[in-house]
Coordinates of C-alpha atoms (C1' of nucleotides) in Angstrom, one line a residue:
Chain A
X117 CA 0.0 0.0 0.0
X118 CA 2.9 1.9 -0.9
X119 CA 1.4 5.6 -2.4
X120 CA 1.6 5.2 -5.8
X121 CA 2.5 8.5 -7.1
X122 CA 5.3 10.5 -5.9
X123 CA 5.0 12.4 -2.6
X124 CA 5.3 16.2 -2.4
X125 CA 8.5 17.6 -2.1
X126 CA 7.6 19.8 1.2
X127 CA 6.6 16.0 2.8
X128 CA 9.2 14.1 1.4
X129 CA 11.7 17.3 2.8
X130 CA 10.2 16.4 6.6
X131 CA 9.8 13.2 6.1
X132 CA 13.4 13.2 5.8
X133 CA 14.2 16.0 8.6
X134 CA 12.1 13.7 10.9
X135 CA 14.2 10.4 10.5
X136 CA 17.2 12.4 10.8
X137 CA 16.3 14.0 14.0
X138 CA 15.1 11.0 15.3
X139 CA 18.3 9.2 15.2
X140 CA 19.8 12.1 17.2
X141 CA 16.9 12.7 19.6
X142 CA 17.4 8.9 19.8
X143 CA 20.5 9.0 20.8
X144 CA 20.6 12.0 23.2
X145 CA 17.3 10.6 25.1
X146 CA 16.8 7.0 24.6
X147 CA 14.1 5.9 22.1
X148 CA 11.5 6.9 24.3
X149 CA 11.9 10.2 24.1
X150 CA 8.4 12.1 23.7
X151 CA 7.8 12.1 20.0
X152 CA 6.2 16.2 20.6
X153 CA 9.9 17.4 21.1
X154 CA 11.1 14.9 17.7
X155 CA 8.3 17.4 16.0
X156 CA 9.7 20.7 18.0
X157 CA 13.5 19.7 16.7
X158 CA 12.3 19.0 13.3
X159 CA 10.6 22.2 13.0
X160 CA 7.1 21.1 12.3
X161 CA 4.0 20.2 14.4
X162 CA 2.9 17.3 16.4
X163 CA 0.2 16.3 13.7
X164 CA 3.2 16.3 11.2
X165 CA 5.1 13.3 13.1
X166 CA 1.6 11.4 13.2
X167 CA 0.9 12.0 9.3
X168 CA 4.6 10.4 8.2
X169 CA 4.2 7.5 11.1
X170 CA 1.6 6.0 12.5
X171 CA 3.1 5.5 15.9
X172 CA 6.2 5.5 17.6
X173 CA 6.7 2.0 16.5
X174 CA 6.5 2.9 13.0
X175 CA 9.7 5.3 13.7
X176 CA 11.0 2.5 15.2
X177 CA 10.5 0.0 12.5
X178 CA 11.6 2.9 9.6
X179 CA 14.9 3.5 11.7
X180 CA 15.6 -0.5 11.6
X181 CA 15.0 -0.9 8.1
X182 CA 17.6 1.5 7.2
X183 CA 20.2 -0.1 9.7
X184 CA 19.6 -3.1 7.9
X185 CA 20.0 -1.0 4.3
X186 CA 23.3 0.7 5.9
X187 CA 24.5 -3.2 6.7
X188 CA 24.0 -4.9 3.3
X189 CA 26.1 -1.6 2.5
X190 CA 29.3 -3.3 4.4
X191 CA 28.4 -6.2 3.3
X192 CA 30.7 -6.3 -0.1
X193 CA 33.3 -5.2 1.6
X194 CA 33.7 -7.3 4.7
X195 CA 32.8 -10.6 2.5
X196 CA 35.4 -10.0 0.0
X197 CA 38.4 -9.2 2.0
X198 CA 41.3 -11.0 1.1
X199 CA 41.4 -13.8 4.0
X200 CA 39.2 -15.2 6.0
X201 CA 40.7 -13.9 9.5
X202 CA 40.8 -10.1 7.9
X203 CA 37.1 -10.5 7.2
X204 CA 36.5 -11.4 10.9
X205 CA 38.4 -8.1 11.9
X206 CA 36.5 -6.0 9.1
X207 CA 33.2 -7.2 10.4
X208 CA 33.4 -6.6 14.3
X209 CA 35.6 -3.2 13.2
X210 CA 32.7 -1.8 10.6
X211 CA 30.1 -3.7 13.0
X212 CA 31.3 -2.1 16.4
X213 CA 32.1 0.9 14.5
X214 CA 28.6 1.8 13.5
X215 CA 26.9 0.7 16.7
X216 CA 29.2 3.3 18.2
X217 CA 28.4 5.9 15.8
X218 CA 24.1 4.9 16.7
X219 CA 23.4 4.3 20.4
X220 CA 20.4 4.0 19.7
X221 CA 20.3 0.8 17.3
X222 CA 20.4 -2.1 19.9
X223 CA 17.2 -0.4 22.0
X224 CA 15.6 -0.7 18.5
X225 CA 16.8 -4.4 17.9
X226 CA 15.4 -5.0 21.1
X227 CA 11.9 -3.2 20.7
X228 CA 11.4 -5.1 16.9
X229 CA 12.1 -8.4 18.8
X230 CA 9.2 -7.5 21.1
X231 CA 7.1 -6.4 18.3
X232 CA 7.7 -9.8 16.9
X233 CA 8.9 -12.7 19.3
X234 CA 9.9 -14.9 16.3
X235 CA 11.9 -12.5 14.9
X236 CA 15.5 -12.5 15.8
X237 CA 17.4 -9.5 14.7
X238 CA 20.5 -9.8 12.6
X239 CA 19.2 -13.2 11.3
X240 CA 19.2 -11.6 7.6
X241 CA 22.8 -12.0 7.8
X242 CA 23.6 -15.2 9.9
X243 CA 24.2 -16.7 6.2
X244 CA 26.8 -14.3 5.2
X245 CA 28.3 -14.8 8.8
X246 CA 28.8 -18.4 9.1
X247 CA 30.2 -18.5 5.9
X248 CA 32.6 -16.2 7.1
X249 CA 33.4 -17.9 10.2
X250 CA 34.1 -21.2 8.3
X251 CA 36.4 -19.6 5.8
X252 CA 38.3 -18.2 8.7
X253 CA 38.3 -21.5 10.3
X254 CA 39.2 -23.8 7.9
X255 CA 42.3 -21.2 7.2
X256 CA 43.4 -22.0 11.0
X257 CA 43.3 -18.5 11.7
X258 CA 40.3 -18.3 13.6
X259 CA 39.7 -20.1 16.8
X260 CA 37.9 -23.3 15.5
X261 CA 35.6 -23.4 19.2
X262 CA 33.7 -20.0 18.4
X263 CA 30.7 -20.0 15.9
X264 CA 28.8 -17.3 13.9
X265 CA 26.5 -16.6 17.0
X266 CA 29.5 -16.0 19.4
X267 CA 30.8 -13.2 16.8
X268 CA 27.4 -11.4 16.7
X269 CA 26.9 -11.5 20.5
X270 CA 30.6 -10.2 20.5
X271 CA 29.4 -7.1 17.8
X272 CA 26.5 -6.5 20.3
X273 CA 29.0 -6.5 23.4
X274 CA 31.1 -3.8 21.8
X275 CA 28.2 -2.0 20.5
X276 CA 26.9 -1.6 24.2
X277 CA 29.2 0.9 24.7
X278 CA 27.7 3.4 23.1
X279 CA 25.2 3.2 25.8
X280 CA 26.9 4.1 29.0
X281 CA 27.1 7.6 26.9
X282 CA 30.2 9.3 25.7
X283 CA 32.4 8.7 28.1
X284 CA 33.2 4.5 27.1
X285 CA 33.0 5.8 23.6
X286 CA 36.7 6.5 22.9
X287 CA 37.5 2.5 24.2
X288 CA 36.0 0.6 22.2
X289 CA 38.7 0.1 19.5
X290 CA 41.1 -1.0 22.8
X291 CA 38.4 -3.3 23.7
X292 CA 38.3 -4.4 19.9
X293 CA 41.9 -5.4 19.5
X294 CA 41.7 -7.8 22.7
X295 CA 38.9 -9.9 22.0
X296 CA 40.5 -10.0 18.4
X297 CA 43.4 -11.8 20.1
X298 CA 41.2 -13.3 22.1
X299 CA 39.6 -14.9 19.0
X300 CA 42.8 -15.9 16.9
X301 CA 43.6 -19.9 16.6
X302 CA 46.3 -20.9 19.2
X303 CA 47.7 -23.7 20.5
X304 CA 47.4 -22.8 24.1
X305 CA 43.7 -21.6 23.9
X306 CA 41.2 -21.8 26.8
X307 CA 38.3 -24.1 25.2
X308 CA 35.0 -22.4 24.9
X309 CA 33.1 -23.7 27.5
X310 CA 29.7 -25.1 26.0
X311 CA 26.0 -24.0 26.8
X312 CA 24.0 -26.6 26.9
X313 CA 20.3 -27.1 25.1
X314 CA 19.7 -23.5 24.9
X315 CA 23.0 -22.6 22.9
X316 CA 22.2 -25.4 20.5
X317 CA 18.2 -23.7 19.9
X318 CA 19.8 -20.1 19.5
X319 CA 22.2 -21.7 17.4
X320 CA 20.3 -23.2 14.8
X321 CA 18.0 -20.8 14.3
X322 CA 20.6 -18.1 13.5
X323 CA 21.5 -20.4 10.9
X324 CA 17.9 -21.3 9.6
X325 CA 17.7 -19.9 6.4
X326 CA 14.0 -19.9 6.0
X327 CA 11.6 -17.6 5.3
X328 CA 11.4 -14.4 7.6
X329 CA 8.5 -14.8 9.6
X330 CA 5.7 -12.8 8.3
X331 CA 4.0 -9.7 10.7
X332 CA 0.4 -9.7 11.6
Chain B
X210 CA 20.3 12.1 59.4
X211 CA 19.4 8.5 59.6
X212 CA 16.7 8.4 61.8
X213 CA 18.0 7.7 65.2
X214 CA 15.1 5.6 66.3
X215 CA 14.6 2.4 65.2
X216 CA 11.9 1.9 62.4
X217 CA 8.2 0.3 63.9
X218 CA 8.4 -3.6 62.6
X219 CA 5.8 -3.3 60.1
X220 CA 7.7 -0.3 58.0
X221 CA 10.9 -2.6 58.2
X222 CA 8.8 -5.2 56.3
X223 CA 7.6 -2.9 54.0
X224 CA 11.0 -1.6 52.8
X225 CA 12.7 -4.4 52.6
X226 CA 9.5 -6.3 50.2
X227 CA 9.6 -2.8 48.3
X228 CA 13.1 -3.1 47.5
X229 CA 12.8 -7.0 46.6
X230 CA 10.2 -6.5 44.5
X231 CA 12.0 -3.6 42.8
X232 CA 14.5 -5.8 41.9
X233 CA 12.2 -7.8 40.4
X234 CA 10.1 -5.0 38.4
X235 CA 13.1 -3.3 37.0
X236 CA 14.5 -6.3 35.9
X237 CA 11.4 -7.2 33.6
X238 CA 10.3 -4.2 33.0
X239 CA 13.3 -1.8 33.2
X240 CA 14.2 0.8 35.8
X241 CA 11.3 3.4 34.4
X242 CA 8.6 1.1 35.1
X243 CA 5.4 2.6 36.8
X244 CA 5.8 3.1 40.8
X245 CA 2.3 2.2 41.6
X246 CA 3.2 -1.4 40.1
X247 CA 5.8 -1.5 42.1
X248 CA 3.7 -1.2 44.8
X249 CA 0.7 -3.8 43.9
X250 CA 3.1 -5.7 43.3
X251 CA 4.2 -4.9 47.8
X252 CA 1.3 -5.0 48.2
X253 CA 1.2 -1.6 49.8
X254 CA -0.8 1.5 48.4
X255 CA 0.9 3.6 46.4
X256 CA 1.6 6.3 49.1
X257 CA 3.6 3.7 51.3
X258 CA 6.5 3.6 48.2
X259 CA 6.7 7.2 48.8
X260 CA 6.6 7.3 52.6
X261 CA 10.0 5.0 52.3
X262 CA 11.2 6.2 49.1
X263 CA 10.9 10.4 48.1
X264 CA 10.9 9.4 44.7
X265 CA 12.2 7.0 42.1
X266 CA 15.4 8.6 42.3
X267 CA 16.2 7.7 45.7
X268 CA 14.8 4.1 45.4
X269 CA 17.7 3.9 42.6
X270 CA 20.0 5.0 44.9
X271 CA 19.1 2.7 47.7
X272 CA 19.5 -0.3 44.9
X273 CA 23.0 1.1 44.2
X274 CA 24.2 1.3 47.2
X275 CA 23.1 -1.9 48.4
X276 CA 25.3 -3.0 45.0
X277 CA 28.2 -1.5 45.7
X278 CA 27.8 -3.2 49.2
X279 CA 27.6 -6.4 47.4
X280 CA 30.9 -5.7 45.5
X281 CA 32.3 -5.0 48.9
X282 CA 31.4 -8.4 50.0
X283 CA 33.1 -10.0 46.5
X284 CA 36.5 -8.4 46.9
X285 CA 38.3 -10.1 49.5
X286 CA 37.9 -13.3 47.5
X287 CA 38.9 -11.7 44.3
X288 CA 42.0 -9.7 46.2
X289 CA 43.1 -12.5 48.3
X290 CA 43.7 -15.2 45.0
X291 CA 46.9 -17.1 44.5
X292 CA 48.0 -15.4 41.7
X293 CA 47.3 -12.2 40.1
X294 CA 45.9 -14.0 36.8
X295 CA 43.7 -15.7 39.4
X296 CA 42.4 -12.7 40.2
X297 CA 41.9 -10.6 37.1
X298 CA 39.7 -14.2 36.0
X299 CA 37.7 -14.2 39.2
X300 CA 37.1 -10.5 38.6
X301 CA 35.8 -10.9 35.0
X302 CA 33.9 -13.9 35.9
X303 CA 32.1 -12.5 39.5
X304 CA 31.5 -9.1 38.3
X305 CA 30.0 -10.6 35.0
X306 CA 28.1 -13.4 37.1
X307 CA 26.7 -10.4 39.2
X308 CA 25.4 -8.2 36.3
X309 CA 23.6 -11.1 34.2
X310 CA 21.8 -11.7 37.2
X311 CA 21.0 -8.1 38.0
X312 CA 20.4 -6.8 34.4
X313 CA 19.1 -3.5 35.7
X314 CA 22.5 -2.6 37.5
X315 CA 23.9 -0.6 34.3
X316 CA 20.6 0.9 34.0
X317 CA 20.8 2.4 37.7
X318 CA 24.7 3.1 37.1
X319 CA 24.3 5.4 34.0
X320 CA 21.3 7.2 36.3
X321 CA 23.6 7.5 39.2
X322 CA 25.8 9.2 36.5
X323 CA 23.3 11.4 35.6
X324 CA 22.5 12.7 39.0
X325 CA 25.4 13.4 39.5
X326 CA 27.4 13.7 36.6
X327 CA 31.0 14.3 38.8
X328 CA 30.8 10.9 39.7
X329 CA 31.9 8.0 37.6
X330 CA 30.1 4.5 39.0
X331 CA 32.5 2.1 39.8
X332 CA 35.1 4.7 41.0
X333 CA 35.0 3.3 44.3
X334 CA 36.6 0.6 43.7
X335 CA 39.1 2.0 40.8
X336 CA 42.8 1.5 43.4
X337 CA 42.2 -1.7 44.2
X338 CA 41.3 -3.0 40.6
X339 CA 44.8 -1.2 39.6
X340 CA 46.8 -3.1 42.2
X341 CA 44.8 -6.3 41.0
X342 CA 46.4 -5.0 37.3
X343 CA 50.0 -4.4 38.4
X344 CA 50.0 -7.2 40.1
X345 CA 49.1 -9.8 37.0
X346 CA 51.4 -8.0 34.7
X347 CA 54.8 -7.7 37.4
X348 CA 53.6 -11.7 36.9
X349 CA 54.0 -11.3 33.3
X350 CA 50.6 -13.0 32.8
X351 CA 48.6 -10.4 32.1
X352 CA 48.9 -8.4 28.7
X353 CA 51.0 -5.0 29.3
X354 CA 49.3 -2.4 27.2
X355 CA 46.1 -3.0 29.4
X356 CA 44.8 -0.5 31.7
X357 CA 42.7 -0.9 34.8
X358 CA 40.3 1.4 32.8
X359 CA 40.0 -1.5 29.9
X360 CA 39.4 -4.0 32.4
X361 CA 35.9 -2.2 34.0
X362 CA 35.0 -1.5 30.6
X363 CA 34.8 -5.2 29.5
X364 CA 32.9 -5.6 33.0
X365 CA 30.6 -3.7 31.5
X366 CA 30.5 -5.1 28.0
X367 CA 30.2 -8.4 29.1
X368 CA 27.3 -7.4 31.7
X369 CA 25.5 -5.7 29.1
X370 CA 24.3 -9.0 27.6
X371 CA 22.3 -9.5 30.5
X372 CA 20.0 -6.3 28.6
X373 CA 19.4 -8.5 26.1
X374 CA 17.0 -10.7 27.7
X375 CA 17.4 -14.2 28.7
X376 CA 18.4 -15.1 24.7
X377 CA 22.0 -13.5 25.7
X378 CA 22.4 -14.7 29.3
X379 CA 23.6 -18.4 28.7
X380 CA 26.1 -16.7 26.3
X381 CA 28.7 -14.5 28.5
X382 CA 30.5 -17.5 29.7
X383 CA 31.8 -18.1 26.4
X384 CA 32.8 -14.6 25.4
X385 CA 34.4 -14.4 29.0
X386 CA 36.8 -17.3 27.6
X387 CA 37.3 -15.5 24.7
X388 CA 38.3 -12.1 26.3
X389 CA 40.7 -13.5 29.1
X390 CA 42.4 -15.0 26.1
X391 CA 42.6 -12.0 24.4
X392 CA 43.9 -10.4 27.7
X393 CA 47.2 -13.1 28.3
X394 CA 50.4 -11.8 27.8
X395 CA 51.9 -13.1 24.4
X396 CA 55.2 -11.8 22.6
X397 CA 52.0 -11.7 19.4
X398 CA 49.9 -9.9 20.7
X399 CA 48.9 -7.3 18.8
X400 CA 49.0 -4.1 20.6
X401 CA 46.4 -1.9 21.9
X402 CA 45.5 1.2 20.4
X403 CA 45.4 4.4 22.2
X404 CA 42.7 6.9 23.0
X405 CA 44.0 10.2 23.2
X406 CA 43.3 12.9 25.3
X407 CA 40.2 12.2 26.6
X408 CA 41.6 8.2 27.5
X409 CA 44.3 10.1 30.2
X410 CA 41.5 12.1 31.5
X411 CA 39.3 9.2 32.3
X412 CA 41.8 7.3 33.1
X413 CA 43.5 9.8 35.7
X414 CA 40.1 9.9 37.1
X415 CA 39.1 6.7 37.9
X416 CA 42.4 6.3 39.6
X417 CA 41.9 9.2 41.7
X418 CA 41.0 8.5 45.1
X419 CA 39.5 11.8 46.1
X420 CA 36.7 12.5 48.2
X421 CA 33.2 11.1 46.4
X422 CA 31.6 14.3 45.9
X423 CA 28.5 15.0 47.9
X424 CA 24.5 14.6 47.0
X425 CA 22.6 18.5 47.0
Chain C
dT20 C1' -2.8 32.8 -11.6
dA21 C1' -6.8 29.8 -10.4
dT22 C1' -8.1 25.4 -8.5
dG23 C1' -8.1 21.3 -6.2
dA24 C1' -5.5 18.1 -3.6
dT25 C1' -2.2 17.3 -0.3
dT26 C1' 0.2 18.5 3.7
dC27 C1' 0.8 21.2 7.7
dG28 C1' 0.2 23.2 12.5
dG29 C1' -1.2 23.2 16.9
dA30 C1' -5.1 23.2 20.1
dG31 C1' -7.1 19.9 22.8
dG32 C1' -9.2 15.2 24.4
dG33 C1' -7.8 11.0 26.7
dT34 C1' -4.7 8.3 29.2
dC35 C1' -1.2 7.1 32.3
dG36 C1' 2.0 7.6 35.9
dG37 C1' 4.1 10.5 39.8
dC38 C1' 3.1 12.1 44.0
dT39 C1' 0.1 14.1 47.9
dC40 C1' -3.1 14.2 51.6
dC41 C1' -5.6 12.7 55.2
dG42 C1' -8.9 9.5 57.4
dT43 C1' -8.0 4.8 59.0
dT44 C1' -5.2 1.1 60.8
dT45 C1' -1.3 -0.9 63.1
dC46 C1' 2.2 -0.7 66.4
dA47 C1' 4.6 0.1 70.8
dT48 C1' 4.2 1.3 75.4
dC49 C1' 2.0 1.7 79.8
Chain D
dG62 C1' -6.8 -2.8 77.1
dA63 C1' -6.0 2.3 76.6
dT64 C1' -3.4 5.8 74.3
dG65 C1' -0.4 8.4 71.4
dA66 C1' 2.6 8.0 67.7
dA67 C1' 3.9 6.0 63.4
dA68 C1' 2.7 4.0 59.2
dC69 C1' -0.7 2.7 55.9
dG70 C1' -4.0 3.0 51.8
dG71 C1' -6.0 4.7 48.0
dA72 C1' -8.8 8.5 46.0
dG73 C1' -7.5 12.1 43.4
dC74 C1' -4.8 16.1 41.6
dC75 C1' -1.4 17.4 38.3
dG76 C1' 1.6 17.3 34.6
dA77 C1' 3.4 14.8 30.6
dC78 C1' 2.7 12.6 26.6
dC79 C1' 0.3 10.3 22.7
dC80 C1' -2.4 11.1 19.2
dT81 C1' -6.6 13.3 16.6
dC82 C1' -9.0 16.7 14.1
dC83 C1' -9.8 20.3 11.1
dG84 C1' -9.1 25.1 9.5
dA85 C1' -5.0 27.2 7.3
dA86 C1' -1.2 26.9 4.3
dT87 C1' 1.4 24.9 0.6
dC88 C1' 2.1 22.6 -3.5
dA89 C1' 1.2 20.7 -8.4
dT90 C1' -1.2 21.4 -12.4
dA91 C1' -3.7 23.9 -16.0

DNA sequence: TATGATTCGGAGGGTCGGCTCCGTTTCATC
DNA sequence: GATGAAACGGAGCCGACCCTCCGAATCATA
């Protein structure tokens, strides 16, 4: 039920404005910030905000969708680094990297996982991911006990930091290069302690590859 | 200003179920959930929350203070360790246990911060965690290049999972393993980055043992 | 520029949660 | 048990926020 025809410029202009100043309102106040001050930043009125989305949800769910545009972005690039092991690094880099840069990303994660409890985020990708993992593996550069779920609840770890608020901001990269060591093959590695039935659930379902589970 | 008199039974009760079932309320619902739930949930009337409590604010504070008090009970046993690898792994693994059990701790810390944004949570305990540090690396078991600053950071990463919901929680055992790797002392390692300016200010503050500034 | 359609702005209704106030109940003491 | 003090309970006020509604303004087209 996408309009058909071609919205008018002054819309599509605040339409625009509104996502933008969401992300930063977003950030500043958490994404439950009163949706009357988005409207005041954007320089329009309260009915403005309601016209472009139905509810704050709908924000919500606009903001994701472009997260996951902005990510098939990276993709290309991570995927088709030279080795394995130097895709590993691009990913949590580009990964932790734009988590940092939006706060305000794993709050939405969270919310579209309440919206719809059979919807893991970041499954789009878990393909791409174990793929990656495998490649790194089977080079002996990556640790062979770690799997595609570890590294994306390793990208979710770093992201965090964005939300204890500036001051962890200027860390993460330290924090980066250790669990990168942490993660290269050795000899002398601590085994990965397992998790039990949960681990194996979580686990293949990140790498189910079926269809996304419709809304409503 | 305690009161000097000691409380009538009943009001003892009271406080202590009010703070349990806080506990309990911010963990499912986060630390903004409504009051008067809080106190169905007592059952108490609403105006009893606020007869031991001024306002959510202070309730916070009582929560954090009765944290730190817990930390205070985990120290001697992470202090007193054989080794000072021993320790920096008991520190990882307690502090981590602690936070995926209490997934609203972060969420009161970054509020403590924002009452009073001259105090950094976690300060409290910032000289003992650098002796822990000097310690393993005089050993030559921990990694050099790490800061005592680095290591309360990955506290907090690896207790953020706990904000994840439960999906998360049977996880941070794994990516402890893979951080304490990453945090051995190898001639490979690869060496961590610094921060700037703004990484000797914080870290010059959290050594700081100064008086903890006062409330109004 | 005239015209109709689309979008805008902001006043305001409805709801929800924070917090107060005071009549009632419970407790401690005699 | 009687009595004063302390604590309780919950109705209700207030402010904040979500969202709607419709007259005014803006845009696209002729």
């Amino acid at each position: 039920m996408t309009s058909s025809a071609s919205p008018r410029r002054d819309a599509r202009r605040n339409h625009e404005r509104l996502l933008a100043e969401a992300r930063t309102l977003f950030t500043e106040r958490g994404i439950d910030a009163p949706l009357d001050e988005l409207a005041t930043r954007a320089g329009v009125g309260p009915g403005t905000v309601y016209r472009h989305f139905a509810n704050r949800d709908a924000l919500i769910r606009e903001l994701y969708d472009a997260g996951v545009s902005d990510l098939h972005g990276l993709a290309p690039g991570i995927l088709s680094a030279e080795t394995g092991w130097r895709s590993i690094e691009l990913y949590l880099e580009r990964l932790a990297e734009w988590l940092a840069a939006s706060p305000y990303v794993p709050a939405v994660m969270r919310r579209m996982a309440d919206l719809d409890p059979t919807y893991k985020p970041g499954t789009e990708f878990a393909e791409a991911i174990a793929g990656m993992v495998a490649r790194a593996q089977e080079e002996g550069t990556l640790r062979p006990d770690v799997t595609a779920v570890d590294l994306s609840v390793l990208v979710d770890m770093l992201g965090s930091l964005g939300q204890y608020g500036g001051a962890y901001l200027p860390f993460w990269r330290r924090q980066l290069t250790i669990v990168l060591d942490g993660l290269r093959a050795r000899p002398d590695n601590t085994p990965v302690p397992g998790v039990g039935q949960e681990f194996d659930e979580f686990h293949d379902m990140s790498h189910a590859k079926g269809p996304k589970p419709s809304h409503d």
